[in-house]
Amino acid sequence: MDFDIGLGWILLGLPLAFVLGWFASRFDLRQLRLENRQAPKAYFKGLNFLLNEQQDQAIDAFIEAVQNDPDTSELHFALGNLFRRRGEYERAVRVHQHLLSRGDLVRADRERAQHALALDYLKAGLLDRAEEALRRLEGTPFEEQARLALLAIYERSRDWQQAAAITERLTASGQGNFSTRRAHYLCEQASAQAAAGQIDAARALLEQAMAAAPTAPRPRIELASLQLKARQPEAAFDTLRTLADVSPAALPLVAAQFAEAAVACGRTEAAQALLAERHAEEPSLDVLDAIVALQGGAASGPARAWYVRHLEREPSLVAATKWLAGETLEQEEFHPVVQRALEHATKPLTRYRCAACGFEAKQHFWQCPGCQTWDSYPPRRVEEL
């Protein structure tokens, strides 16, 4: 009798367990479908906001999508990139560090997250952390990008030896010829040595720079400056004459120094001949000023004729202003006022302009202070461009 009662309860419980299991499975499936619908919906919502340049709303939508599906790495990458673009570097770092902490992340995504983290640090100006993160990318598909970023870091921190080591790796991997860049690094080190009074060491570095990049103008220009300071005008004259042969476009940068060295060593005729030849090939305001200086200054008749000769070839307001300074006007009492106005108007025309970013400066720079680009300043004034 007891056996029959127990069997009855079992037979009654089996259908009940089946029904409860069916309801539970339906609930789980419904919940799963709801979550799967919510995640793509939030994702596409974020994408729509992003296309409409509504970054705040896009970030909120991606955060919602990440919360619904925390294992989706692509959503994390999108969210981290958005934070970086908005300048929220701390949040970007947290997102990418979270990705790196996951044990189930595949190698490709781990390397991608490491690169993104390095960019976060770089944009935030945390150069030490950026350097460490970039060095971990050696041997990955991001290796070349990491090396270029490291090169920028070492240049910003003026670590010229480390920068030279990176350029050697880039050259070895076929990323370009960095010989001129390495010559700049040697010149920077030479300037530091010269400022410290180590003239022989500075000259040795400049010799290395000339060997590394024979046609680069900067090493010879800086060597000539050292020679003039050491009262060796003959050596400076020869250095600048060689410069005129190997890099004639750079002559305007040193035309005044060349004239100074020529006067000091008694070789003015040779200097005048070379400057006149270069001016005939390509008129230049700086070369013109050097010729005028060698012929007795702007007050002398032969020198003033050079201004007219220049104006016949190049319509230059700067040259016209200098010529007018020595002329006698019909109403001479107004001459100083007119002259000051012209000189004020021509000042912007005598600046140098970066070809990469347009930054203008009174002096010539080998590396633009604005965009950090090397050799972006043409050796000619704004008016001549």
PDB file of N, CA and C in Angstrom, residues 314-373:
ATOM      1  N   GLU A 314      63.080  90.639 -59.424  1.00  0.00           N
ATOM      2  CA  GLU A 314      62.129  90.235 -58.398  1.00  0.00           C
ATOM      3  C   GLU A 314      61.409  91.461 -57.832  1.00  0.00           C
ATOM      4  N   PRO A 315      60.065  91.533 -57.925  1.00  0.00           N
ATOM      5  CA  PRO A 315      59.330  92.659 -57.326  1.00  0.00           C
ATOM      6  C   PRO A 315      59.304  92.531 -55.808  1.00  0.00           C
ATOM      7  N   SER A 316      60.304  93.146 -55.146  1.00  0.00           N
ATOM      8  CA  SER A 316      60.469  92.984 -53.708  1.00  0.00           C
ATOM      9  C   SER A 316      60.232  94.294 -52.979  1.00  0.00           C
ATOM     10  N   LEU A 317      59.255  94.295 -52.067  1.00  0.00           N
ATOM     11  CA  LEU A 317      58.999  95.475 -51.247  1.00  0.00           C
ATOM     12  C   LEU A 317      60.151  95.708 -50.271  1.00  0.00           C
ATOM     13  N   VAL A 318      60.769  94.629 -49.791  1.00  0.00           N
ATOM     14  CA  VAL A 318      61.890  94.754 -48.862  1.00  0.00           C
ATOM     15  C   VAL A 318      63.066  95.444 -49.545  1.00  0.00           C
ATOM     16  N   ALA A 319      63.414  95.009 -50.745  1.00  0.00           N
ATOM     17  CA  ALA A 319      64.529  95.620 -51.483  1.00  0.00           C
ATOM     18  C   ALA A 319      64.205  97.063 -51.852  1.00  0.00           C
ATOM     19  N   ALA A 320      62.969  97.322 -52.234  1.00  0.00           N
ATOM     20  CA  ALA A 320      62.573  98.689 -52.588  1.00  0.00           C
ATOM     21  C   ALA A 320      62.678  99.618 -51.381  1.00  0.00           C
ATOM     22  N   THR A 321      62.302  99.116 -50.203  1.00  0.00           N
ATOM     23  CA  THR A 321      62.388  99.920 -48.979  1.00  0.00           C
ATOM     24  C   THR A 321      63.839 100.270 -48.662  1.00  0.00           C
ATOM     25  N   LYS A 322      64.747  99.303 -48.826  1.00  0.00           N
ATOM     26  CA  LYS A 322      66.164  99.558 -48.556  1.00  0.00           C
ATOM     27  C   LYS A 322      66.762 100.523 -49.580  1.00  0.00           C
ATOM     28  N   TRP A 323      66.328 100.421 -50.820  1.00  0.00           N
ATOM     29  CA  TRP A 323      66.815 101.370 -51.831  1.00  0.00           C
ATOM     30  C   TRP A 323      66.297 102.783 -51.533  1.00  0.00           C
ATOM     31  N   LEU A 324      65.027 102.870 -51.157  1.00  0.00           N
ATOM     32  CA  LEU A 324      64.418 104.172 -50.896  1.00  0.00           C
ATOM     33  C   LEU A 324      65.056 104.856 -49.696  1.00  0.00           C
ATOM     34  N   ALA A 325      65.625 104.092 -48.764  1.00  0.00           N
ATOM     35  CA  ALA A 325      66.235 104.683 -47.571  1.00  0.00           C
ATOM     36  C   ALA A 325      67.386 105.618 -47.924  1.00  0.00           C
ATOM     37  N   GLY A 326      68.056 105.404 -49.053  1.00  0.00           N
ATOM     38  CA  GLY A 326      69.184 106.251 -49.443  1.00  0.00           C
ATOM     39  C   GLY A 326      68.836 107.316 -50.457  1.00  0.00           C
ATOM     40  N   GLU A 327      67.575 107.418 -50.812  1.00  0.00           N
ATOM     41  CA  GLU A 327      67.149 108.400 -51.804  1.00  0.00           C
ATOM     42  C   GLU A 327      66.735 109.716 -51.145  1.00  0.00           C
ATOM     43  N   THR A 328      66.892 110.787 -51.884  1.00  0.00           N
ATOM     44  CA  THR A 328      66.443 112.103 -51.430  1.00  0.00           C
ATOM     45  C   THR A 328      65.119 112.413 -52.106  1.00  0.00           C
ATOM     46  N   LEU A 329      64.080 112.640 -51.304  1.00  0.00           N
ATOM     47  CA  LEU A 329      62.754 112.896 -51.845  1.00  0.00           C
ATOM     48  C   LEU A 329      62.518 114.390 -52.038  1.00  0.00           C
ATOM     49  N   GLU A 330      61.524 114.709 -52.837  1.00  0.00           N
ATOM     50  CA  GLU A 330      61.191 116.115 -53.085  1.00  0.00           C
ATOM     51  C   GLU A 330      60.751 116.785 -51.790  1.00  0.00           C
ATOM     52  N   GLN A 331      60.004 116.085 -50.976  1.00  0.00           N
ATOM     53  CA  GLN A 331      59.607 116.608 -49.672  1.00  0.00           C
ATOM     54  C   GLN A 331      60.351 115.780 -48.607  1.00  0.00           C
ATOM     55  N   GLU A 332      61.598 116.095 -48.434  1.00  0.00           N
ATOM     56  CA  GLU A 332      62.494 115.294 -47.608  1.00  0.00           C
ATOM     57  C   GLU A 332      62.065 115.266 -46.143  1.00  0.00           C
ATOM     58  N   GLU A 333      61.311 116.257 -45.694  1.00  0.00           N
ATOM     59  CA  GLU A 333      60.920 116.285 -44.294  1.00  0.00           C
ATOM     60  C   GLU A 333      59.977 115.124 -43.932  1.00  0.00           C
ATOM     61  N   PHE A 334      59.335 114.572 -44.957  1.00  0.00           N
ATOM     62  CA  PHE A 334      58.433 113.447 -44.709  1.00  0.00           C
ATOM     63  C   PHE A 334      59.108 112.081 -44.884  1.00  0.00           C
ATOM     64  N   HIS A 335      60.358 112.117 -45.298  1.00  0.00           N
ATOM     65  CA  HIS A 335      61.067 110.864 -45.590  1.00  0.00           C
ATOM     66  C   HIS A 335      61.142 109.925 -44.377  1.00  0.00           C
ATOM     67  N   PRO A 336      61.525 110.403 -43.178  1.00  0.00           N
ATOM     68  CA  PRO A 336      61.603 109.488 -42.027  1.00  0.00           C
ATOM     69  C   PRO A 336      60.279 108.808 -41.692  1.00  0.00           C
ATOM     70  N   VAL A 337      59.171 109.564 -41.817  1.00  0.00           N
ATOM     71  CA  VAL A 337      57.868 108.992 -41.509  1.00  0.00           C
ATOM     72  C   VAL A 337      57.513 107.898 -42.511  1.00  0.00           C
ATOM     73  N   VAL A 338      57.745 108.199 -43.782  1.00  0.00           N
ATOM     74  CA  VAL A 338      57.457 107.212 -44.829  1.00  0.00           C
ATOM     75  C   VAL A 338      58.346 105.989 -44.673  1.00  0.00           C
ATOM     76  N   GLN A 339      59.618 106.232 -44.339  1.00  0.00           N
ATOM     77  CA  GLN A 339      60.563 105.128 -44.192  1.00  0.00           C
ATOM     78  C   GLN A 339      60.170 104.205 -43.034  1.00  0.00           C
ATOM     79  N   ARG A 340      59.767 104.795 -41.935  1.00  0.00           N
ATOM     80  CA  ARG A 340      59.352 103.974 -40.795  1.00  0.00           C
ATOM     81  C   ARG A 340      58.126 103.137 -41.137  1.00  0.00           C
ATOM     82  N   ALA A 341      57.190 103.734 -41.860  1.00  0.00           N
ATOM     83  CA  ALA A 341      55.982 103.000 -42.252  1.00  0.00           C
ATOM     84  C   ALA A 341      56.322 101.817 -43.157  1.00  0.00           C
ATOM     85  N   LEU A 342      57.238 102.049 -44.102  1.00  0.00           N
ATOM     86  CA  LEU A 342      57.637 100.967 -45.003  1.00  0.00           C
ATOM     87  C   LEU A 342      58.376  99.857 -44.263  1.00  0.00           C
ATOM     88  N   GLU A 343      59.256 100.241 -43.364  1.00  0.00           N
ATOM     89  CA  GLU A 343      59.999  99.227 -42.614  1.00  0.00           C
ATOM     90  C   GLU A 343      59.066  98.407 -41.716  1.00  0.00           C
ATOM     91  N   HIS A 344      58.058  99.072 -41.160  1.00  0.00           N
ATOM     92  CA  HIS A 344      57.080  98.354 -40.341  1.00  0.00           C
ATOM     93  C   HIS A 344      56.280  97.373 -41.194  1.00  0.00           C
ATOM     94  N   ALA A 345      55.941  97.794 -42.424  1.00  0.00           N
ATOM     95  CA  ALA A 345      55.147  96.939 -43.308  1.00  0.00           C
ATOM     96  C   ALA A 345      55.940  95.746 -43.830  1.00  0.00           C
ATOM     97  N   THR A 346      57.261  95.909 -43.935  1.00  0.00           N
ATOM     98  CA  THR A 346      58.075  94.825 -44.506  1.00  0.00           C
ATOM     99  C   THR A 346      58.581  93.829 -43.461  1.00  0.00           C
ATOM    100  N   LYS A 347      58.420  94.131 -42.179  1.00  0.00           N
ATOM    101  CA  LYS A 347      58.907  93.202 -41.146  1.00  0.00           C
ATOM    102  C   LYS A 347      58.335  91.799 -41.286  1.00  0.00           C
ATOM    103  N   PRO A 348      57.011  91.646 -41.469  1.00  0.00           N
ATOM    104  CA  PRO A 348      56.480  90.282 -41.625  1.00  0.00           C
ATOM    105  C   PRO A 348      57.027  89.569 -42.857  1.00  0.00           C
ATOM    106  N   LEU A 349      57.454  90.330 -43.854  1.00  0.00           N
ATOM    107  CA  LEU A 349      57.950  89.712 -45.083  1.00  0.00           C
ATOM    108  C   LEU A 349      59.354  89.153 -44.930  1.00  0.00           C
ATOM    109  N   THR A 350      60.056  89.539 -43.879  1.00  0.00           N
ATOM    110  CA  THR A 350      61.425  89.055 -43.679  1.00  0.00           C
ATOM    111  C   THR A 350      61.481  87.845 -42.741  1.00  0.00           C
ATOM    112  N   ARG A 351      60.337  87.321 -42.349  1.00  0.00           N
ATOM    113  CA  ARG A 351      60.317  86.157 -41.477  1.00  0.00           C
ATOM    114  C   ARG A 351      60.520  84.874 -42.281  1.00  0.00           C
ATOM    115  N   TYR A 352      60.717  83.784 -41.535  1.00  0.00           N
ATOM    116  CA  TYR A 352      60.763  82.447 -42.123  1.00  0.00           C
ATOM    117  C   TYR A 352      59.467  81.729 -41.772  1.00  0.00           C
ATOM    118  N   ARG A 353      59.000  80.871 -42.677  1.00  0.00           N
ATOM    119  CA  ARG A 353      57.723  80.190 -42.462  1.00  0.00           C
ATOM    120  C   ARG A 353      57.896  78.691 -42.643  1.00  0.00           C
ATOM    121  N   CYS A 354      57.368  77.950 -41.668  1.00  0.00           N
ATOM    122  CA  CYS A 354      57.415  76.483 -41.741  1.00  0.00           C
ATOM    123  C   CYS A 354      56.509  75.999 -42.871  1.00  0.00           C
ATOM    124  N   ALA A 355      57.062  75.151 -43.731  1.00  0.00           N
ATOM    125  CA  ALA A 355      56.282  74.622 -44.850  1.00  0.00           C
ATOM    126  C   ALA A 355      55.284  73.563 -44.400  1.00  0.00           C
ATOM    127  N   ALA A 356      55.445  73.024 -43.183  1.00  0.00           N
ATOM    128  CA  ALA A 356      54.553  71.972 -42.702  1.00  0.00           C
ATOM    129  C   ALA A 356      53.336  72.527 -41.981  1.00  0.00           C
ATOM    130  N   CYS A 357      53.525  73.521 -41.093  1.00  0.00           N
ATOM    131  CA  CYS A 357      52.409  74.029 -40.286  1.00  0.00           C
ATOM    132  C   CYS A 357      52.167  75.530 -40.451  1.00  0.00           C
ATOM    133  N   GLY A 358      53.076  76.239 -41.141  1.00  0.00           N
ATOM    134  CA  GLY A 358      52.888  77.674 -41.355  1.00  0.00           C
ATOM    135  C   GLY A 358      53.372  78.556 -40.229  1.00  0.00           C
ATOM    136  N   PHE A 359      54.019  77.975 -39.208  1.00  0.00           N
ATOM    137  CA  PHE A 359      54.532  78.761 -38.081  1.00  0.00           C
ATOM    138  C   PHE A 359      55.625  79.709 -38.582  1.00  0.00           C
ATOM    139  N   GLU A 360      55.497  81.004 -38.253  1.00  0.00           N
ATOM    140  CA  GLU A 360      56.455  82.010 -38.720  1.00  0.00           C
ATOM    141  C   GLU A 360      57.364  82.434 -37.567  1.00  0.00           C
ATOM    142  N   ALA A 361      58.608  82.736 -37.907  1.00  0.00           N
ATOM    143  CA  ALA A 361      59.588  83.133 -36.897  1.00  0.00           C
ATOM    144  C   ALA A 361      60.583  84.105 -37.514  1.00  0.00           C
ATOM    145  N   LYS A 362      61.188  84.930 -36.654  1.00  0.00           N
ATOM    146  CA  LYS A 362      62.186  85.879 -37.131  1.00  0.00           C
ATOM    147  C   LYS A 362      63.464  85.185 -37.564  1.00  0.00           C
ATOM    148  N   GLN A 363      63.774  84.050 -36.924  1.00  0.00           N
ATOM    149  CA  GLN A 363      64.993  83.335 -37.246  1.00  0.00           C
ATOM    150  C   GLN A 363      64.679  81.996 -37.898  1.00  0.00           C
ATOM    151  N   HIS A 364      65.695  81.439 -38.527  1.00  0.00           N
ATOM    152  CA  HIS A 364      65.539  80.145 -39.181  1.00  0.00           C
ATOM    153  C   HIS A 364      65.721  79.040 -38.155  1.00  0.00           C
ATOM    154  N   PHE A 365      64.841  78.028 -38.198  1.00  0.00           N
ATOM    155  CA  PHE A 365      64.929  76.879 -37.297  1.00  0.00           C
ATOM    156  C   PHE A 365      65.169  75.609 -38.111  1.00  0.00           C
ATOM    157  N   TRP A 366      65.997  74.724 -37.571  1.00  0.00           N
ATOM    158  CA  TRP A 366      66.188  73.416 -38.204  1.00  0.00           C
ATOM    159  C   TRP A 366      65.036  72.480 -37.853  1.00  0.00           C
ATOM    160  N   GLN A 367      64.440  72.672 -36.688  1.00  0.00           N
ATOM    161  CA  GLN A 367      63.257  71.921 -36.285  1.00  0.00           C
ATOM    162  C   GLN A 367      62.189  72.919 -35.883  1.00  0.00           C
ATOM    163  N   CYS A 368      61.011  72.809 -36.489  1.00  0.00           N
ATOM    164  CA  CYS A 368      59.948  73.775 -36.240  1.00  0.00           C
ATOM    165  C   CYS A 368      59.505  73.728 -34.773  1.00  0.00           C
ATOM    166  N   PRO A 369      59.461  74.872 -34.087  1.00  0.00           N
ATOM    167  CA  PRO A 369      58.978  74.886 -32.696  1.00  0.00           C
ATOM    168  C   PRO A 369      57.500  74.545 -32.584  1.00  0.00           C
ATOM    169  N   GLY A 370      56.767  74.725 -33.683  1.00  0.00           N
ATOM    170  CA  GLY A 370      55.331  74.470 -33.643  1.00  0.00           C
ATOM    171  C   GLY A 370      54.966  73.012 -33.836  1.00  0.00           C
ATOM    172  N   CYS A 371      55.424  72.410 -34.943  1.00  0.00           N
ATOM    173  CA  CYS A 371      55.029  71.035 -35.272  1.00  0.00           C
ATOM    174  C   CYS A 371      56.147  70.021 -35.100  1.00  0.00           C
ATOM    175  N   GLN A 372      57.344  70.475 -34.708  1.00  0.00           N
ATOM    176  CA  GLN A 372      58.487  69.605 -34.432  1.00  0.00           C
ATOM    177  C   GLN A 372      59.029  68.912 -35.692  1.00  0.00           C
ATOM    178  N   THR A 373      58.687  69.410 -36.870  1.00  0.00           N
ATOM    179  CA  THR A 373      59.172  68.813 -38.111  1.00  0.00           C
ATOM    180  C   THR A 373      60.585  69.315 -38.413  1.00  0.00           C
TER     181      THR A 373
END
